[in-house]
XYZ file of C-alpha atoms in Angstrom:
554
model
C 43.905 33.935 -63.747
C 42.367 34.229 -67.010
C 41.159 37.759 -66.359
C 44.137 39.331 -66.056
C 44.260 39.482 -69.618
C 41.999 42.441 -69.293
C 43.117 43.069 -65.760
C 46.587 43.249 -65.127
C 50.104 45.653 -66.919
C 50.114 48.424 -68.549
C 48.806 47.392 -71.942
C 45.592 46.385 -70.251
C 44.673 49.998 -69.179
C 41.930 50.310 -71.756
C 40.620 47.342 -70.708
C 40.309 48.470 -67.721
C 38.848 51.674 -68.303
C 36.050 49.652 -70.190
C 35.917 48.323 -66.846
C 35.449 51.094 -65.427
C 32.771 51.846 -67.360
C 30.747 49.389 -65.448
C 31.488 50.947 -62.469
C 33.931 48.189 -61.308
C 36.125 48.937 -58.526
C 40.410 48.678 -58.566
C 39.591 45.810 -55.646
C 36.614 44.044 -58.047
C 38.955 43.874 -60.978
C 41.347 42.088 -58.997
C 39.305 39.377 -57.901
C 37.982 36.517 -59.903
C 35.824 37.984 -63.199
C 33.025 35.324 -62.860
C 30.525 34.964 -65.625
C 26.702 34.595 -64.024
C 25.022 33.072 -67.161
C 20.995 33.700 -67.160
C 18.184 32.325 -68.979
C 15.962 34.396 -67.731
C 12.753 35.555 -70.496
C 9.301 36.420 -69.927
C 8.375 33.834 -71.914
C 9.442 30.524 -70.118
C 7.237 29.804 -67.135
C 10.819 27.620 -65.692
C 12.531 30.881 -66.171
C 10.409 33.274 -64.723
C 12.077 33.630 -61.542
C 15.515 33.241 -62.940
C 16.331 37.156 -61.546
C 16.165 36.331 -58.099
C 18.097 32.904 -58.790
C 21.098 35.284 -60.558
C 20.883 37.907 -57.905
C 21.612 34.961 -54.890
C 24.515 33.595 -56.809
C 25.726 37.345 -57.256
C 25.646 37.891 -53.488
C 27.327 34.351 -52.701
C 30.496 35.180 -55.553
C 30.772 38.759 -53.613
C 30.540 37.156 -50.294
C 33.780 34.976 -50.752
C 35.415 37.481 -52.716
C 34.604 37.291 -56.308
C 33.368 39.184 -58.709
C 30.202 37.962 -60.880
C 29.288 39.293 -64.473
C 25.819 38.516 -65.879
C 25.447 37.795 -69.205
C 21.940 36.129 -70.909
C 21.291 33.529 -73.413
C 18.389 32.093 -74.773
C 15.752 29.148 -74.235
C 12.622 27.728 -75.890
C 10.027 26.226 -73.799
C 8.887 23.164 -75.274
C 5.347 23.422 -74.136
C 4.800 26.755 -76.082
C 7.003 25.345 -78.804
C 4.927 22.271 -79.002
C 2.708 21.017 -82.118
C 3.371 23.670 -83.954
C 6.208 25.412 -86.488
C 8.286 26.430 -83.474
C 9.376 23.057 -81.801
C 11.648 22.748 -84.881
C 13.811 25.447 -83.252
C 13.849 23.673 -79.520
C 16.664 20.871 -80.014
C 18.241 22.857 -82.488
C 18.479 25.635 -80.067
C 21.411 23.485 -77.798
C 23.892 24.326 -79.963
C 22.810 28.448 -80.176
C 23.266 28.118 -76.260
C 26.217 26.447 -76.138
C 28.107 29.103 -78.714
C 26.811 32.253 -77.197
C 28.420 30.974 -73.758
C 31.746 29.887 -75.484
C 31.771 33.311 -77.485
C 30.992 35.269 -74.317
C 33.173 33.061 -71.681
C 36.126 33.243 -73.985
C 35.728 36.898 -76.067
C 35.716 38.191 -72.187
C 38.287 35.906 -70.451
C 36.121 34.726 -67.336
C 38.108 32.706 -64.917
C 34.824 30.551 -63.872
C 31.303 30.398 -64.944
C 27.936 29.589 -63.085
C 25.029 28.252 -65.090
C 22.134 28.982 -64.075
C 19.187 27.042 -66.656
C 16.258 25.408 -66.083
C 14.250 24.023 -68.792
C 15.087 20.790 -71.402
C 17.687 22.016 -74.123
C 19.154 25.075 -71.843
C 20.405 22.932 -69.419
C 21.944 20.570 -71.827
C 23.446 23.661 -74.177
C 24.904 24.930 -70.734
C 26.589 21.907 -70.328
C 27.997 21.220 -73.707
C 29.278 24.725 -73.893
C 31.358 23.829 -69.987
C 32.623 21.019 -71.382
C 33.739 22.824 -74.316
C 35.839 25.814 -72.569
C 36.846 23.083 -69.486
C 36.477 26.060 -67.104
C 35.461 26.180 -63.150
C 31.920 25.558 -63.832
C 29.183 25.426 -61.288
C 25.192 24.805 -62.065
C 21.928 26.186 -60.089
C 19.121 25.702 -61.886
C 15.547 27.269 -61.359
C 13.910 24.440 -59.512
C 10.751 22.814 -60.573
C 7.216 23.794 -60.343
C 4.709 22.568 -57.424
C 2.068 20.095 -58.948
C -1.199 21.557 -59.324
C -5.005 20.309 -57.919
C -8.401 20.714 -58.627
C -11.441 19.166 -57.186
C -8.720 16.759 -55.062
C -6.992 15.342 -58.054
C -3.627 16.410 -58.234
C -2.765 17.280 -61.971
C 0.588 18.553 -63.928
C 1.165 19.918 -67.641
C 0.568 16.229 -69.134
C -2.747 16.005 -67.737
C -3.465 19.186 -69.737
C -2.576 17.530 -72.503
C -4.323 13.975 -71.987
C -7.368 16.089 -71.116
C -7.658 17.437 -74.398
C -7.947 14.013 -75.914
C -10.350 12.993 -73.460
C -12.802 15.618 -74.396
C -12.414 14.867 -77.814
C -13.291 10.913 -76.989
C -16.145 12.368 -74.976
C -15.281 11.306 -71.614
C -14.469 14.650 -69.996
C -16.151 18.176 -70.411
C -14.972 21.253 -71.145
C -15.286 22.481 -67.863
C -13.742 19.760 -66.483
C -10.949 21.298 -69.098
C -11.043 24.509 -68.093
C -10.528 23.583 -64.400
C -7.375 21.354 -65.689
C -6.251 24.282 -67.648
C -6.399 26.867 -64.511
C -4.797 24.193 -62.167
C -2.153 22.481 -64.210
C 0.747 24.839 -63.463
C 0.210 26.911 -60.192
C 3.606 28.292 -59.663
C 7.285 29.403 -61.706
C 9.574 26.177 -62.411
C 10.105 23.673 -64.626
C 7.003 21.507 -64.873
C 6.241 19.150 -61.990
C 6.862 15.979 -63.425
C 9.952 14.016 -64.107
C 9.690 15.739 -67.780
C 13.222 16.603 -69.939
C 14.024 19.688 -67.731
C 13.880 17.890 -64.388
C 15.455 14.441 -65.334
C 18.537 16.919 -66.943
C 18.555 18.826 -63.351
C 18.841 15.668 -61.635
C 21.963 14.626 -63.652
C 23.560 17.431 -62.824
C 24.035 16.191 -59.198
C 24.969 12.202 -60.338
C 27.754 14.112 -63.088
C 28.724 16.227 -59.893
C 28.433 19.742 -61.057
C 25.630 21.100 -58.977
C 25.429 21.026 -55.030
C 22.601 18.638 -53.677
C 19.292 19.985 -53.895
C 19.391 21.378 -57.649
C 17.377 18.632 -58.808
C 14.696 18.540 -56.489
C 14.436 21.675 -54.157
C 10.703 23.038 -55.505
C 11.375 26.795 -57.307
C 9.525 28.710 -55.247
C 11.247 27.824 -51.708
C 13.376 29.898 -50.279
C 15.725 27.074 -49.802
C 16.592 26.989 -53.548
C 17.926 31.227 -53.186
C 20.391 29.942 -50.183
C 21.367 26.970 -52.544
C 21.822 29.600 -55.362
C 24.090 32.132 -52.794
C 25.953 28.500 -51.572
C 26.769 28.089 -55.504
C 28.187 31.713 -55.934
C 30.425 30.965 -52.989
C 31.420 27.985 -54.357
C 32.507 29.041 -57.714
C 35.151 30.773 -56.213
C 36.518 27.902 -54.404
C 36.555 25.800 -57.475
C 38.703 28.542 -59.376
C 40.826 29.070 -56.308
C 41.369 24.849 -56.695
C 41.642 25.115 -60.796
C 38.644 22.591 -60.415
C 37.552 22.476 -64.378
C 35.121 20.329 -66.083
C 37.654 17.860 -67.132
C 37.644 16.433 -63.667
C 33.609 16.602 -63.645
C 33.138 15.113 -67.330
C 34.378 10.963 -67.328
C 33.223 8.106 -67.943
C 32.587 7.716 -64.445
C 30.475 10.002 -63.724
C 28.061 9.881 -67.038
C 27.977 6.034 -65.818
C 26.767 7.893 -62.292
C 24.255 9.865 -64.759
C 23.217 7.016 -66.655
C 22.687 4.982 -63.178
C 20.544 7.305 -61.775
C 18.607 7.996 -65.467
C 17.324 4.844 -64.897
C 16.930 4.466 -61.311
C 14.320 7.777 -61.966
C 12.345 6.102 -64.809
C 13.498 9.499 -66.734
C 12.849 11.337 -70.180
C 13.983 9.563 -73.052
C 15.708 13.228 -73.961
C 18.195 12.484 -71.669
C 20.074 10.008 -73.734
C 19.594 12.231 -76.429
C 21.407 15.024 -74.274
C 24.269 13.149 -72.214
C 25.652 11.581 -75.687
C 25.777 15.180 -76.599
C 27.807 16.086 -73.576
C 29.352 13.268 -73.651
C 30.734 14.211 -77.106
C 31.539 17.745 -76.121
C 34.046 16.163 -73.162
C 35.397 13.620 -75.933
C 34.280 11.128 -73.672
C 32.991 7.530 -75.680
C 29.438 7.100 -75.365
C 27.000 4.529 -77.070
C 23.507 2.758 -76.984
C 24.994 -0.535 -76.280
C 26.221 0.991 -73.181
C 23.235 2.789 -71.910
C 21.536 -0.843 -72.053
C 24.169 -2.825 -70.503
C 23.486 0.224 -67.152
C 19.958 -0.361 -67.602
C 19.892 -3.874 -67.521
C 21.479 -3.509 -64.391
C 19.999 -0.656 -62.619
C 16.662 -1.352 -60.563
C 13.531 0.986 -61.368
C 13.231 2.907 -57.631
C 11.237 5.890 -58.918
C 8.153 6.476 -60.778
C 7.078 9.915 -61.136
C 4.592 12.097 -63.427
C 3.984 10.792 -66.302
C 4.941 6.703 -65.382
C 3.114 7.493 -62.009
C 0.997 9.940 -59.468
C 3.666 11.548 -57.878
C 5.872 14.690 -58.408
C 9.097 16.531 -57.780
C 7.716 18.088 -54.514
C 7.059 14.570 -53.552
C 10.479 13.183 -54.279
C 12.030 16.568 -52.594
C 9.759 15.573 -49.840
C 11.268 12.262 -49.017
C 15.107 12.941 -49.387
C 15.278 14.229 -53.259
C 18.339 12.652 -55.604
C 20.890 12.491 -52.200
C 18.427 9.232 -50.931
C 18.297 7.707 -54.527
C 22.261 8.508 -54.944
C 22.601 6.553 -51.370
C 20.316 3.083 -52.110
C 22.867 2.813 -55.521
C 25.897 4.044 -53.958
C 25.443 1.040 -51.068
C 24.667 -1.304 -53.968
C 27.275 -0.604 -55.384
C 26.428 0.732 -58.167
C 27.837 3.577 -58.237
C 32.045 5.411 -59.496
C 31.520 7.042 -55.480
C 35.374 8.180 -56.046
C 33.992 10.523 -58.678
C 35.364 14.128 -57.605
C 32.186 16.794 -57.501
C 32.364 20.264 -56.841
C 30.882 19.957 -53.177
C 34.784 19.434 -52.681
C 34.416 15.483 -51.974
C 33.627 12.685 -53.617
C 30.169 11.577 -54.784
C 29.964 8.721 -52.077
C 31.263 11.050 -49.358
C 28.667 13.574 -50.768
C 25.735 10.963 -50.737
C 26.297 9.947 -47.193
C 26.649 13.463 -45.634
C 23.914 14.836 -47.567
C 21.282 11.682 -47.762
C 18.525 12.740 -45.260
C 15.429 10.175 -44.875
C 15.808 6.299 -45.561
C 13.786 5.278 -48.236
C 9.999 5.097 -47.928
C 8.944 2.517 -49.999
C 6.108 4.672 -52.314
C 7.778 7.758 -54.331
C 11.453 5.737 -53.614
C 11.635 2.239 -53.618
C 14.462 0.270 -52.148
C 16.953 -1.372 -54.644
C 16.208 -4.776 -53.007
C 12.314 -4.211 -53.776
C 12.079 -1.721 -56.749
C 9.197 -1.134 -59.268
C 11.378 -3.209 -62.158
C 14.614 -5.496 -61.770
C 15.895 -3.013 -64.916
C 15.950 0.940 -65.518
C 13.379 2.964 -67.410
C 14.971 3.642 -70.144
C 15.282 0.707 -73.198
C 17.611 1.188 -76.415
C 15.968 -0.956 -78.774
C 17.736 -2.140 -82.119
C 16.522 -4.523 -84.833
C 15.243 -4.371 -88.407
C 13.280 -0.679 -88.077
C 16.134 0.584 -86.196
C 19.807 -0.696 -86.545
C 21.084 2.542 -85.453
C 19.021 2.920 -82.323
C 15.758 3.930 -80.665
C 14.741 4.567 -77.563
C 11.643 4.002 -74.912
C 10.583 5.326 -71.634
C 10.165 1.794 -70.247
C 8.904 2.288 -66.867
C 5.967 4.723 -68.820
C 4.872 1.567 -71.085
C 1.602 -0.598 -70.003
C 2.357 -4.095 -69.385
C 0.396 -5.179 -72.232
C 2.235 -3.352 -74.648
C 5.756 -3.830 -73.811
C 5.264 -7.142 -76.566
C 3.042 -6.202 -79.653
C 2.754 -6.665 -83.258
C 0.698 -4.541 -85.528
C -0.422 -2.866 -88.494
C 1.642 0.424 -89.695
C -0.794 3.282 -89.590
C 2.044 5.942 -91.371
C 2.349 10.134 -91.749
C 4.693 11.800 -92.504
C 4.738 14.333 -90.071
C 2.945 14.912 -86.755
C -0.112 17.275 -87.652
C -1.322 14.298 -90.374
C -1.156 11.901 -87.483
C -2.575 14.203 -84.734
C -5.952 14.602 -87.299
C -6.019 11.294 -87.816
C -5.831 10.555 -83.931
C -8.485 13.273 -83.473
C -11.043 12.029 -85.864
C -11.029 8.447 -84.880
C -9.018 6.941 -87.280
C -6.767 5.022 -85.021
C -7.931 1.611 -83.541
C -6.619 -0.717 -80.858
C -3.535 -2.727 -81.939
C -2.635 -0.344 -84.811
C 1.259 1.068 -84.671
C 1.432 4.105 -85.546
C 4.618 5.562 -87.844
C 5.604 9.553 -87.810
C 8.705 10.158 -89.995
C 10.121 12.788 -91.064
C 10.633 14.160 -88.045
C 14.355 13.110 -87.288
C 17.027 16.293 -87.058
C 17.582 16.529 -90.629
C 13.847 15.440 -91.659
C 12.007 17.777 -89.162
C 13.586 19.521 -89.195
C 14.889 19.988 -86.102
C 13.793 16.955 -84.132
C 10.631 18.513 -83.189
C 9.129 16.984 -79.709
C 6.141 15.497 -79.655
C 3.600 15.522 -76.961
C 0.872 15.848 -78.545
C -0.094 12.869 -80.511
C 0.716 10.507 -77.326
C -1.489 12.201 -74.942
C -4.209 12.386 -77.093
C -3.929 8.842 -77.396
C -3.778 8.532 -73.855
C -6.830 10.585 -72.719
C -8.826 8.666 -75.568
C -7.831 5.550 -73.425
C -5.678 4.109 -76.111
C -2.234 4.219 -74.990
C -2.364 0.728 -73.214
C -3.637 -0.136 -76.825
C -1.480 1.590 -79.463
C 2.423 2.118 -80.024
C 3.720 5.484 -81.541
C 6.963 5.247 -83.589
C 9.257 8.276 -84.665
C 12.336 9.044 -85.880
C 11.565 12.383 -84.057
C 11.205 12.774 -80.407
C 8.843 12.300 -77.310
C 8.134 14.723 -75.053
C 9.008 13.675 -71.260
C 5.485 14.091 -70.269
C 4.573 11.483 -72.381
C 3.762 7.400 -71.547
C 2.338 4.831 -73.396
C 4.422 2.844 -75.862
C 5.960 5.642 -77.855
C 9.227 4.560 -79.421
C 11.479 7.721 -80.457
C 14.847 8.714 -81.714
C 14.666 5.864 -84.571
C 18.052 5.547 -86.490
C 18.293 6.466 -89.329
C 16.080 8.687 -90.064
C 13.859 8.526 -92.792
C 15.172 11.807 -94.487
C 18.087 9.624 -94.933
C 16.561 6.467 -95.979
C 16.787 4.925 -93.301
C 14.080 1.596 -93.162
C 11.295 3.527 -91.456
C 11.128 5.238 -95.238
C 10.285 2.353 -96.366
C 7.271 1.143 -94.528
C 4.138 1.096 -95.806
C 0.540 1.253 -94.684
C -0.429 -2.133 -92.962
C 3.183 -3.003 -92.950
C 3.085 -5.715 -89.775
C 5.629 -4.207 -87.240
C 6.889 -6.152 -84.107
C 8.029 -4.840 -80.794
C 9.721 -6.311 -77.938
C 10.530 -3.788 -75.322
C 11.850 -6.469 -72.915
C 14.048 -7.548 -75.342
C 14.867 -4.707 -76.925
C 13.943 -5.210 -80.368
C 12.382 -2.920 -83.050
C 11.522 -4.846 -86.851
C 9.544 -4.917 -90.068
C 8.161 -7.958 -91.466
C 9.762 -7.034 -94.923
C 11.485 -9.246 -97.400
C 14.842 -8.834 -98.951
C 13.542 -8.153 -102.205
C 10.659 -5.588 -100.872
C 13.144 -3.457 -99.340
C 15.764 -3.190 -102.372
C 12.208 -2.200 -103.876
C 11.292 0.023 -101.697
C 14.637 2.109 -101.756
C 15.092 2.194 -105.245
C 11.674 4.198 -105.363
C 12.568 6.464 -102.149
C 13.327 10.210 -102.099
C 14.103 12.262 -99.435
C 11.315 14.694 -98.114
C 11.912 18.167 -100.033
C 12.815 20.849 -97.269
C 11.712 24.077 -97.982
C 14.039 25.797 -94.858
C 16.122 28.897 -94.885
C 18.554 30.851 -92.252
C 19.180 28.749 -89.128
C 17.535 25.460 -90.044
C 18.881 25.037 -92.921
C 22.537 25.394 -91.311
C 21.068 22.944 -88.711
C 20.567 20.612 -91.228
C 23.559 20.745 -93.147
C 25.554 20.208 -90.131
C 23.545 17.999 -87.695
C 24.234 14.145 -86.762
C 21.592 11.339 -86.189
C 20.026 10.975 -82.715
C 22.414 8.076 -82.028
C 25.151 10.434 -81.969
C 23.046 13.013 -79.767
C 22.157 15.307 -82.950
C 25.686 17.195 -82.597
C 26.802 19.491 -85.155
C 29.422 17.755 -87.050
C 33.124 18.292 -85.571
């Protein structure tokens, strides 16, 4: 084992005496040294709770004779973070998590780790950094949050949000806001909807490295402590059977990921975050293919924001086992993909599956909300590197639209413009700037789109970015444009009243430019002027384009 390099012969007595200093036991160093890695804060609502999560994987490791280690890292929540100078730090803040679990996994010689996230960029930086040290790895996460309700309507974070744009368009009161605002988020979790944080739990079970339930088992059951205590005992299994992440991380099973991505109708963010992963396990990973899956894959699921219902609901009727089953009998599915139940993912599916489908929160694949997945990769004269769009979020009468360019640089010029009634039906509006190098940072925004929607506009108006959605948003907003414009990439170059086309069903993004306007154009463009110090301005120095998951540079 790894640990006997502080463990075992005679050199390693001060190591053990440091040991000792913990108030290990001769019998405790000689079992497994497991790291338990927290992101517990009193800040993060999905985090919360992340004390008693820790403490049931503890007792599971010492149950089947390990010995777990807790060590913390850290996590933004995006909601805080979001429309303001903080959500800068939230994407960039992967790769912080990611090298404070590498430094501590490896500085202390763990022999397995369990991560235990639950909110959008931890769970990804957890990931990347497994794939990394190729470790027995096991994930719990937190669990999401129970949907809240006021006055019989059932309402979530987004709502929050949208209602904020609805009182400004003068079709909802403040008290009606206030009621919203003391409703929206009854309980710990990650929020209700299928938002960044829950679509990334739910791959965990499609990649295989969490047992069944992560995804969908609501925070505050007591269902989701056993599964945490069933996921300590486990990690010791998996380092009895040298189980590492290079079994877990293939092609196969981010195919499995990608299959279920789109089955859900999840957050854009999640192709952002598996080509990430994907690039951590040196596995190839591309746009081209995420379309050819979602072309594909039929649309069974439509939760919060594309729909009404909610990760209780989807718990409720089977959770990600029941979804897993309907593509694993289509065929769909790698089922031989190992997972670290012990079995394969089929064998896992069809032990675990527990309701048949029921035809509202899971549709079967023979009758499914779209013939194609949720998520669309679009490419074309705007975007040759890539964008993306939560598909199964857009209105049917905007999934084909042409328009004049309403562009900001930046979000807050857009949000006042949004605000005070600027934008009109049929307009596109353009945020740049915002890319990982431009932002920078990424930033994730939420606000802008469901302002839009709770003016009633967001059947009416597409959002473009070379930034990011949040996964609580819907409408036709169009993120993750490549390049960037802080690289000059052709959303620089568009103009006010620019015509822009979309075709979502066909995947394509373009200006109406001429040759000759766009040599123009980028002869006369210069990059934004960053004014960024410490850790942003290594982000930016370092960071890739969103088509290569914003990755530090190898």
């Amino acid at each position: 084992m790894r640990s006997h390099n502080l463990t075992k012969g005679i050199e390693r007595a001060p190591h053990r005496s440091l040991l000792k200093a913990l108030g290990l036991t001769e019998k405790e160093m000689g079992q497994p040294l497991i790291g338990v890695v927290s992101a517990f804060s009193e800040i993060v609502p999905g985090h919360a709770h992340l004390k008693n999560i820790t403490e049931a994987v503890k007792a599971g490791v010492r149950m089947n004779g390990g010995t777990p280690l807790e060590f913390p890292t850290i996590g933004v929540c995006d909601g805080l973070a979001m429309n303001h100078e903080g959500m800068r730090y939230s994407l960039a803040s992967r790769e912080v998590i990611a090298d404070s679990i590498e430094i501590m996994v490896t500085a202390h010689s763990l022999d397995g780790i369990v991560l235990v996230p639950n909110c959008d960029k931890i769970v990804p930086g957890m990931l990347m950094a497994a794939a990394r040290l190729n470790l027995p790895t096991i994930l719990v996460s937190g669990g999401p949050m129970l949907a809240g309700e006021t006055n019989g309507t059932i309402v979530d974070l987004s709502s929050v949000f949208e209602a904020v744009g609805a009182v400004k368009a003068g079709k909802m009161s403040m008290e009606t806001l206030s009621e919203y605002e003391e409703s929206a988020c009854p309980t710990c979790g990650s929020c209700s909807g299928m938002y960044t944080a829950n679509s990334m739990n739910c791959m965990t079970e499609a990649i295989g490295i969490a047992l069944p339930g992560n995804g969908t088992i609501p925070a505050v059951y007591s269902e989701r402590i056993r599964l945490a205590k069933e996921t300590g005992m486990r990690i010791v299994e998996l380092i009895k059977d040298d189980f590492t992440c290079s079994q877990l991380f293939t092609k196969e099973s981010f195919h499995n990921a990608l299959r279920l991505d789109m089955a859900l109708g999840c957050s854009t963010n999640t192709i952002l975050h598996l080509t990430a992963i994907a690039h951590e396990s040196d596995v190839p990973f591309d746009l081209e293919w995420v379309n050819a899956i979602s072309r594909s894959t039929p649309n069974l699921c439509r939760l919060s924001p594309a729909g009404q219902h909610h990760m209780e609901d989807l718990y409720k009727v089977g959770g990600l086992q029941t979804v897993l089953y309907q593509l694993n009998e289509a065929g769909l599915l790698y089922g031989d993909s190992p997972t670290v139940q012990g079995n394969t993912l089929s064998d896992g599916v069809k032990k675990h599956k527990k309701k048949s489908v029921d035809g509202q929160v899971i549709k079967a694949v023979d009758a499914p909300y779209s013939e194609s997945g949720g998520i669309q990769v679009l490419r074309g004269s705007l975007a040759p590197g890539g964008a993306v769009v939560k598909k199964s979020a857009v209105a049917d009468a905007m999934m084909n639209h042409t328009g004049p360019a309403r562009v900001f640089d930046g979000e807050t010029a857009a949000v006042e413009a949004i605000l005070s009634g600027q934008i009109h039906k049929g307009d596109v509006v353009v945020i740049r700037f915002e890319g990982p190098k431009g932002g920078p940072g990424m930033p994730e925004m939420l606000t802008p789109t469901s302002t839009l929607a709770g003016m009633g506009l967001d059947k009416h108006v597409a959002l473009l970015t070379d930034g990011r959605f949040s996964g609580a948003t819907r409408g036709a907003a169009i993120g993750h444009i490549s390049p960037e414009a802080q690289e000059g990439g052709p959303i620089a170059l568009i103009e006010e009243g620019d015509q822009i086309s979309i075709d979502i069903s066909k995947g394509t993004l373009d200006h109406h430019l001429t040759i000759e306007e766009v040599h123009e154009r980028t002869l006369a463009f210069k990059p934004k002027v960053l004014n960024v110090k410490g850790y942003l301005a290594r982000y930016v120095r370092l960071v890739t384009s969103a088509s290569e998951g914003a990755v530090f540079r190898k």
